[in-house]
Amino acid sequence: MSFSFTGSHILSADQFDLSALTKLFQLAQRMETIANGEVTCNVLQGNILGSCFFEESTRTRWSSEAAFIRLGGSAISMTDPKFSSMFKKKETFEDTIRVLSCYVDAIVIRHPEEGKAAIAAQHSNVPIINGGDGKKEHPTQALLDMFTIQQELGRLNNFAIAMAGDLARGRTVHSLMKLLSLYSDIQFNLIASDSWQMPDELVSQVQGKGHHVIQTDDFAAGIENADIAYMVRPQNERSNGQDSDAPGDNFCLDAKTARKCKKLTAIMHPLPRNEEIPPEVDQLKEAAYFRQAKQVPLKLNFACPLHPRVHPRGFFF
Ligand code: NCD
């Protein structure tokens, strides 16, 4: 039976099947004008989102809260755990979630430890949405990344994706691998040195579903024939102070390299970016990371002085 979103926790990319994703992306497409603020919608009127972030965030917290508010609801947030009773008054994580769930209609949570969203779900009266826990899962970013690939490339089957950087600790690529594995005929070029390579179980999972995987530390060769380039920053906050950037892993997708990639349709990054994508790349029509946050509709008589070419889909610059 297909996964049903109604009233469900969103904890892992493992929960989804093809039919649920297809329905979700059709709905997301129809809601584009609401997301952009062009059309108002009150479907969540009277509902409150609790955002409970035990770890830093820019886009996940703001986008979750903005989405809820755009749909007519409101949001309350805990952005700094130091100001909750957990920090000095020894309130447990479980009690904190239980109390918050009494006041709100859904909770989006981020936590540095793996599995904390699932623990929260056991103690919550309302749906828990995992906005990233530990280095294993970030299902909401992965859903958005899938939608972006579909929008940019026009398909989710039969393409090549290069993922480069800290694939060992970057949780967004872990969840993305799982969702991509549901589709067919994808070439994965996983670019990292051994210490930063993708966990073996995820490589086996996509290979088991018939996809082709290349693991390499040669950035130029790995990215050359990709349709999608997905960059991951060094996740040094997860190093426990033991290691710094792996030597030779600081790949940089600059404008010169991007221009050499003949099939490249979209450059993606979950943000925040560090040095792996320099600001000069933001001007390229392939740069999709800010467009992913706000999709800019094409104005037909608009002549962009930097990039007069219209995106192949005829919708984006
Ligand atoms: C990422 C995260 O925090 O997991 N960003 C995001 O949520 N959109 C990526 C990162 O921190 O590198």
Tab-separated table of C-alpha atoms and ligand atoms in Angstrom:
chain	number	residue	atom	x	y	z
A	1	MET	CA	0.000	0.000	0.000
A	2	SER	CA	1.233	3.472	-0.875
A	3	PHE	CA	2.550	5.712	1.895
A	4	SER	CA	-0.096	8.182	3.079
A	5	PHE	CA	1.063	11.612	4.238
A	6	THR	CA	-2.081	12.397	6.238
A	7	GLY	CA	-1.229	12.472	9.943
A	8	SER	CA	2.058	10.626	9.377
A	9	HIS	CA	5.444	11.323	10.895
A	10	ILE	CA	8.135	12.100	8.294
A	11	LEU	CA	11.221	10.469	9.791
A	12	SER	CA	13.216	8.793	7.035
A	13	ALA	CA	13.508	8.683	3.255
A	14	ASP	CA	12.897	4.927	3.619
A	15	GLN	CA	9.202	5.622	4.228
A	16	PHE	CA	8.374	6.692	0.697
A	17	ASP	CA	7.394	4.783	-2.407
A	18	LEU	CA	7.180	5.900	-6.016
A	19	SER	CA	3.462	6.524	-5.976
A	20	ALA	CA	3.651	8.756	-2.863
A	21	LEU	CA	6.488	10.774	-4.395
A	22	THR	CA	4.652	11.217	-7.694
A	23	LYS	CA	1.558	12.526	-5.892
A	24	LEU	CA	3.636	14.797	-3.666
A	25	PHE	CA	5.520	16.372	-6.567
A	26	GLN	CA	2.288	16.929	-8.529
A	27	LEU	CA	0.843	18.725	-5.516
A	28	ALA	CA	4.063	20.712	-4.959
A	29	GLN	CA	3.957	21.846	-8.572
A	30	ARG	CA	0.386	23.076	-8.129
A	31	MET	CA	1.409	24.961	-4.984
A	32	GLU	CA	4.261	26.900	-6.567
A	33	THR	CA	2.294	30.168	-6.725
A	34	ILE	CA	1.392	29.808	-3.026
A	35	ALA	CA	5.057	29.245	-2.104
A	36	ASN	CA	6.002	32.349	-4.059
A	37	GLY	CA	3.343	34.421	-2.289
A	38	GLU	CA	1.412	35.133	-5.491
A	39	VAL	CA	-1.694	33.257	-4.323
A	40	THR	CA	-2.926	33.086	-0.724
A	41	CYS	CA	-4.134	29.871	0.877
A	42	ASN	CA	-5.726	29.243	4.273
A	43	VAL	CA	-5.777	25.478	4.392
A	44	LEU	CA	-3.800	25.453	7.678
A	45	GLN	CA	-5.734	28.276	9.339
A	46	GLY	CA	-5.931	27.698	13.093
A	47	ASN	CA	-2.954	25.286	13.076
A	48	ILE	CA	0.407	25.860	14.735
A	49	LEU	CA	3.813	24.468	13.761
A	50	GLY	CA	6.335	23.990	16.577
A	51	SER	CA	9.905	24.172	15.299
A	52	CYS	CA	12.306	22.567	17.696
A	53	PHE	CA	15.917	22.979	16.555
A	54	PHE	CA	18.671	21.506	18.699
A	55	GLU	CA	21.189	22.321	15.962
A	56	GLU	CA	21.904	25.330	13.743
A	57	SER	CA	19.783	25.981	10.683
A	58	THR	CA	19.082	28.671	8.143
A	59	ARG	CA	16.906	27.289	5.418
A	60	THR	CA	15.222	24.269	7.014
A	61	ARG	CA	13.755	26.206	9.931
A	62	TRP	CA	12.802	29.286	7.984
A	63	SER	CA	11.390	27.330	5.042
A	64	SER	CA	9.300	25.079	7.319
A	65	GLU	CA	7.899	28.023	9.245
A	66	ALA	CA	7.338	30.096	6.100
A	67	ALA	CA	5.552	27.165	4.419
A	68	PHE	CA	3.205	26.740	7.373
A	69	ILE	CA	2.480	30.478	7.480
A	70	ARG	CA	1.997	30.672	3.682
A	71	LEU	CA	-0.711	28.018	4.126
A	72	GLY	CA	-2.541	30.107	6.706
A	73	GLY	CA	-1.073	28.577	9.888
A	74	SER	CA	1.318	30.047	12.433
A	75	ALA	CA	4.634	28.917	13.918
A	76	ILE	CA	6.385	28.992	17.281
A	77	SER	CA	10.035	28.092	17.604
A	78	MET	CA	12.769	26.935	19.907
A	79	THR	CA	15.939	28.025	18.177
A	80	ASP	CA	18.343	27.862	21.068
A	81	PRO	CA	18.070	24.831	23.393
A	82	LYS	CA	19.936	26.839	26.064
A	83	PHE	CA	16.719	28.726	26.689
A	84	SER	CA	14.615	25.602	27.173
A	85	SER	CA	14.245	23.846	30.517
A	86	MET	CA	16.359	20.983	29.172
A	87	PHE	CA	19.560	22.941	29.522
A	88	LYS	CA	19.632	23.994	33.193
A	89	LYS	CA	16.532	22.387	34.707
A	90	LYS	CA	17.186	18.823	33.496
A	91	GLU	CA	13.926	18.435	31.644
A	92	THR	CA	14.305	15.382	29.420
A	93	PHE	CA	14.130	15.472	25.618
A	94	GLU	CA	11.097	13.184	25.784
A	95	ASP	CA	9.207	15.488	28.187
A	96	THR	CA	10.109	18.556	26.120
A	97	ILE	CA	8.597	16.986	22.992
A	98	ARG	CA	5.566	15.747	24.882
A	99	VAL	CA	4.828	19.212	26.265
A	100	LEU	CA	5.391	20.977	22.939
A	101	SER	CA	3.113	18.485	21.198
A	102	CYS	CA	0.285	19.519	23.538
A	103	TYR	CA	0.391	23.071	22.160
A	104	VAL	CA	0.949	22.579	18.430
A	105	ASP	CA	-0.407	20.591	15.478
A	106	ALA	CA	2.921	19.449	13.990
A	107	ILE	CA	6.573	19.612	15.032
A	108	VAL	CA	9.616	20.026	12.802
A	109	ILE	CA	12.732	18.890	14.597
A	110	ARG	CA	16.496	19.001	14.016
A	111	HIS	CA	18.980	17.260	16.264
A	112	PRO	CA	22.716	16.460	16.128
A	113	GLU	CA	22.082	12.817	17.161
A	114	GLU	CA	20.884	10.105	14.807
A	115	GLY	CA	17.467	8.648	15.519
A	116	LYS	CA	16.234	11.545	17.680
A	117	ALA	CA	13.322	12.324	15.343
A	118	ALA	CA	12.063	8.743	15.755
A	119	ILE	CA	12.368	9.042	19.551
A	120	ALA	CA	10.447	12.322	19.404
A	121	ALA	CA	7.718	10.568	17.401
A	122	GLN	CA	7.258	8.072	20.253
A	123	HIS	CA	6.523	10.916	22.685
A	124	SER	CA	4.507	13.275	20.508
A	125	ASN	CA	0.755	13.621	20.105
A	126	VAL	CA	1.243	15.254	16.692
A	127	PRO	CA	3.221	14.459	13.508
A	128	ILE	CA	7.003	14.873	13.730
A	129	ILE	CA	8.852	16.120	10.642
A	130	ASN	CA	12.549	15.305	10.590
A	131	GLY	CA	14.520	18.363	9.474
A	132	GLY	CA	17.805	16.463	9.855
A	133	ASP	CA	19.046	14.228	12.671
A	134	GLY	CA	22.696	13.286	12.964
A	135	LYS	CA	24.527	12.430	9.783
A	136	LYS	CA	22.099	9.807	8.585
A	137	GLU	CA	18.852	11.413	7.482
A	138	HIS	CA	17.399	14.628	6.130
A	139	PRO	CA	14.213	13.477	4.397
A	140	THR	CA	12.680	16.929	3.916
A	141	GLN	CA	15.714	18.317	2.079
A	142	ALA	CA	15.848	15.128	-0.014
A	143	LEU	CA	12.185	15.504	-1.030
A	144	LEU	CA	12.902	19.066	-2.096
A	145	ASP	CA	16.044	17.960	-3.959
A	146	MET	CA	14.039	15.357	-5.886
A	147	PHE	CA	11.440	17.952	-6.822
A	148	THR	CA	14.221	20.299	-7.945
A	149	ILE	CA	15.810	17.611	-10.149
A	150	GLN	CA	12.445	16.983	-11.750
A	151	GLN	CA	11.909	20.701	-12.314
A	152	GLU	CA	15.390	21.365	-13.660
A	153	LEU	CA	15.972	18.236	-15.712
A	154	GLY	CA	12.392	17.333	-16.544
A	155	ARG	CA	12.765	13.723	-15.366
A	156	LEU	CA	13.787	11.537	-12.441
A	157	ASN	CA	14.878	8.507	-14.472
A	158	ASN	CA	17.804	7.973	-16.794
A	159	PHE	CA	20.351	10.643	-15.860
A	160	ALA	CA	23.782	11.013	-14.248
A	161	ILE	CA	24.274	12.697	-10.887
A	162	ALA	CA	27.699	13.586	-9.479
A	163	MET	CA	27.824	14.005	-5.705
A	164	ALA	CA	31.065	15.528	-4.414
A	165	GLY	CA	32.562	16.435	-1.037
A	166	ASP	CA	31.824	15.071	2.415
A	167	LEU	CA	29.601	12.174	1.378
A	168	ALA	CA	30.418	10.296	4.574
A	169	ARG	CA	28.800	12.806	6.926
A	170	GLY	CA	26.478	14.814	4.659
A	171	ARG	CA	23.000	13.683	5.657
A	172	THR	CA	21.185	15.268	2.724
A	173	VAL	CA	22.957	13.018	0.203
A	174	HIS	CA	22.201	9.952	2.332
A	175	SER	CA	18.464	10.574	2.178
A	176	LEU	CA	18.726	11.623	-1.488
A	177	MET	CA	20.430	8.331	-2.441
A	178	LYS	CA	17.488	6.443	-0.926
A	179	LEU	CA	14.868	8.437	-2.831
A	180	LEU	CA	16.773	8.300	-6.127
A	181	SER	CA	17.096	4.529	-5.775
A	182	LEU	CA	13.296	4.257	-6.283
A	183	TYR	CA	13.651	5.474	-9.878
A	184	SER	CA	15.453	3.755	-12.749
A	185	ASP	CA	18.661	3.958	-14.720
A	186	ILE	CA	20.600	6.497	-12.670
A	187	GLN	CA	24.365	6.844	-12.889
A	188	PHE	CA	25.880	7.890	-9.540
A	189	ASN	CA	29.382	9.426	-9.657
A	190	LEU	CA	30.406	9.610	-6.000
A	191	ILE	CA	33.432	11.897	-5.781
A	192	ALA	CA	35.413	11.843	-2.533
A	193	SER	CA	38.564	10.365	-1.082
A	194	ASP	CA	38.182	7.089	0.836
A	195	SER	CA	37.604	8.753	4.210
A	196	TRP	CA	34.793	10.918	2.837
A	197	GLN	CA	33.131	8.339	0.594
A	198	MET	CA	29.457	7.397	0.718
A	199	PRO	CA	28.600	4.724	3.339
A	200	ASP	CA	28.782	1.224	1.826
A	201	GLU	CA	25.194	0.313	2.722
A	202	LEU	CA	23.832	3.198	0.631
A	203	VAL	CA	26.055	2.285	-2.311
A	204	SER	CA	24.831	-1.330	-2.069
A	205	GLN	CA	21.213	-0.161	-1.808
A	206	VAL	CA	21.332	1.745	-5.121
A	207	GLN	CA	23.396	-0.957	-6.842
A	208	GLY	CA	20.872	-3.551	-5.645
A	209	LYS	CA	18.165	-1.616	-7.488
A	210	GLY	CA	20.137	-1.750	-10.745
A	211	HIS	CA	21.776	1.688	-10.755
A	212	HIS	CA	25.364	2.185	-11.824
A	213	VAL	CA	27.834	3.592	-9.262
A	214	ILE	CA	31.347	4.965	-9.783
A	215	GLN	CA	33.401	5.955	-6.728
A	216	THR	CA	36.350	8.202	-7.510
A	217	ASP	CA	38.516	10.947	-6.038
A	218	ASP	CA	39.050	12.508	-9.472
A	219	PHE	CA	36.761	15.547	-9.386
A	220	ALA	CA	37.162	16.606	-13.035
A	221	ALA	CA	36.521	13.101	-14.381
A	222	GLY	CA	33.593	12.454	-12.025
A	223	ILE	CA	31.762	15.646	-12.835
A	224	GLU	CA	32.468	15.823	-16.562
A	225	ASN	CA	29.459	13.887	-17.838
A	226	ALA	CA	26.971	14.608	-15.079
A	227	ASP	CA	23.515	16.072	-15.713
A	228	ILE	CA	23.278	17.125	-12.071
A	229	ALA	CA	26.187	18.193	-9.821
A	230	TYR	CA	25.410	18.044	-6.098
A	231	MET	CA	28.063	19.592	-3.834
A	232	VAL	CA	28.416	18.903	-0.104
A	233	ARG	CA	30.414	21.063	2.310
A	234	PRO	CA	32.867	19.584	4.862
A	235	GLN	CA	30.682	18.599	7.831
A	236	ASN	CA	33.387	19.394	10.381
A	237	GLU	CA	30.951	19.994	13.226
A	238	ARG	CA	30.436	16.209	13.207
A	239	SER	CA	34.139	15.426	13.609
A	240	ASN	CA	34.175	15.549	17.447
A	241	GLY	CA	37.306	17.668	17.084
A	242	GLN	CA	39.292	14.677	15.863
A	243	ASP	CA	39.831	15.506	12.223
A	244	SER	CA	39.644	18.486	9.960
A	245	ASP	CA	38.989	18.601	6.223
A	246	ALA	CA	40.238	15.447	4.542
A	247	PRO	CA	43.247	16.401	2.431
A	248	GLY	CA	42.459	16.732	-1.252
A	249	ASP	CA	38.721	16.615	-0.656
A	250	ASN	CA	38.108	20.331	-0.925
A	251	PHE	CA	36.670	20.098	-4.408
A	252	CYS	CA	35.626	23.357	-5.954
A	253	LEU	CA	33.042	23.617	-8.696
A	254	ASP	CA	34.036	26.984	-10.152
A	255	ALA	CA	32.585	28.572	-13.287
A	256	LYS	CA	35.450	27.334	-15.478
A	257	THR	CA	34.914	23.716	-14.424
A	258	ALA	CA	31.136	24.042	-14.821
A	259	ARG	CA	31.517	25.294	-18.394
A	260	LYS	CA	33.531	22.193	-19.305
A	261	CYS	CA	30.639	19.904	-18.308
A	262	LYS	CA	28.634	19.625	-21.502
A	263	LYS	CA	25.513	17.938	-20.071
A	264	LEU	CA	25.364	19.858	-16.812
A	265	THR	CA	21.801	21.098	-16.273
A	266	ALA	CA	21.727	21.945	-12.574
A	267	ILE	CA	24.270	22.659	-9.852
A	268	MET	CA	22.729	21.824	-6.498
A	269	HIS	CA	23.762	22.380	-2.885
A	270	PRO	CA	21.646	21.993	0.265
A	271	LEU	CA	23.317	25.118	1.731
A	272	PRO	CA	25.105	26.454	3.648
A	273	ARG	CA	27.926	26.424	1.128
A	274	ASN	CA	31.555	26.972	1.961
A	275	GLU	CA	34.341	27.142	-0.633
A	276	GLU	CA	33.026	24.267	-2.791
A	277	ILE	CA	30.933	26.652	-4.902
A	278	PRO	CA	32.413	30.154	-5.294
A	279	PRO	CA	29.963	33.089	-5.614
A	280	GLU	CA	30.852	33.553	-9.331
A	281	VAL	CA	28.853	30.357	-10.011
A	282	ASP	CA	25.648	31.970	-8.694
A	283	GLN	CA	25.372	33.824	-11.999
A	284	LEU	CA	25.314	30.666	-14.122
A	285	LYS	CA	21.956	29.498	-15.400
A	286	GLU	CA	22.800	26.021	-14.044
A	287	ALA	CA	23.090	27.312	-10.436
A	288	ALA	CA	19.924	25.905	-8.871
A	289	TYR	CA	20.608	26.235	-5.124
A	290	PHE	CA	18.988	29.644	-4.592
A	291	ARG	CA	16.375	28.995	-7.278
A	292	GLN	CA	15.403	25.924	-5.240
A	293	ALA	CA	14.479	28.228	-2.362
A	294	LYS	CA	12.542	30.642	-4.547
A	295	GLN	CA	11.550	29.792	-8.065
A	296	VAL	CA	11.515	32.858	-10.233
A	297	PRO	CA	8.842	32.728	-12.942
A	298	LEU	CA	9.981	33.698	-16.404
A	299	LYS	CA	8.912	37.136	-17.549
A	300	LEU	CA	8.786	36.818	-21.297
A	301	ASN	CA	10.166	40.237	-22.159
A	302	PHE	CA	12.892	40.061	-19.526
A	303	ALA	CA	16.390	40.236	-20.962
A	304	CYS	CA	18.887	39.188	-18.322
A	305	PRO	CA	22.127	41.051	-19.102
A	306	LEU	CA	24.304	38.241	-17.742
A	307	HIS	CA	22.423	35.238	-19.034
A	308	PRO	CA	20.141	35.998	-21.901
A	309	ARG	CA	19.564	32.296	-22.535
A	310	VAL	CA	16.280	30.987	-21.297
A	311	HIS	CA	16.412	27.784	-19.307
A	312	PRO	CA	15.596	24.737	-21.507
A	313	ARG	CA	12.376	24.171	-19.567
A	314	GLY	CA	11.294	27.619	-20.624
A	315	PHE	CA	10.451	28.534	-17.066
A	316	PHE	CA	13.599	29.528	-15.224
A	317	PHE	CA	16.595	31.617	-16.053
B	1	NCD	C1	22.063	20.876	5.489
B	1	NCD	C2	21.916	20.363	6.874
B	1	NCD	O1	21.878	21.111	7.846
B	1	NCD	O2	21.843	19.154	6.959
B	1	NCD	N1	21.340	21.965	5.065
B	1	NCD	C3	19.978	21.946	5.037
B	1	NCD	O3	19.337	21.521	5.944
B	1	NCD	N2	19.330	22.446	3.974
B	1	NCD	C4	23.388	20.748	4.931
B	1	NCD	C5	24.585	21.078	5.725
B	1	NCD	O4	24.529	21.434	6.888
B	1	NCD	O5	25.659	20.971	5.139
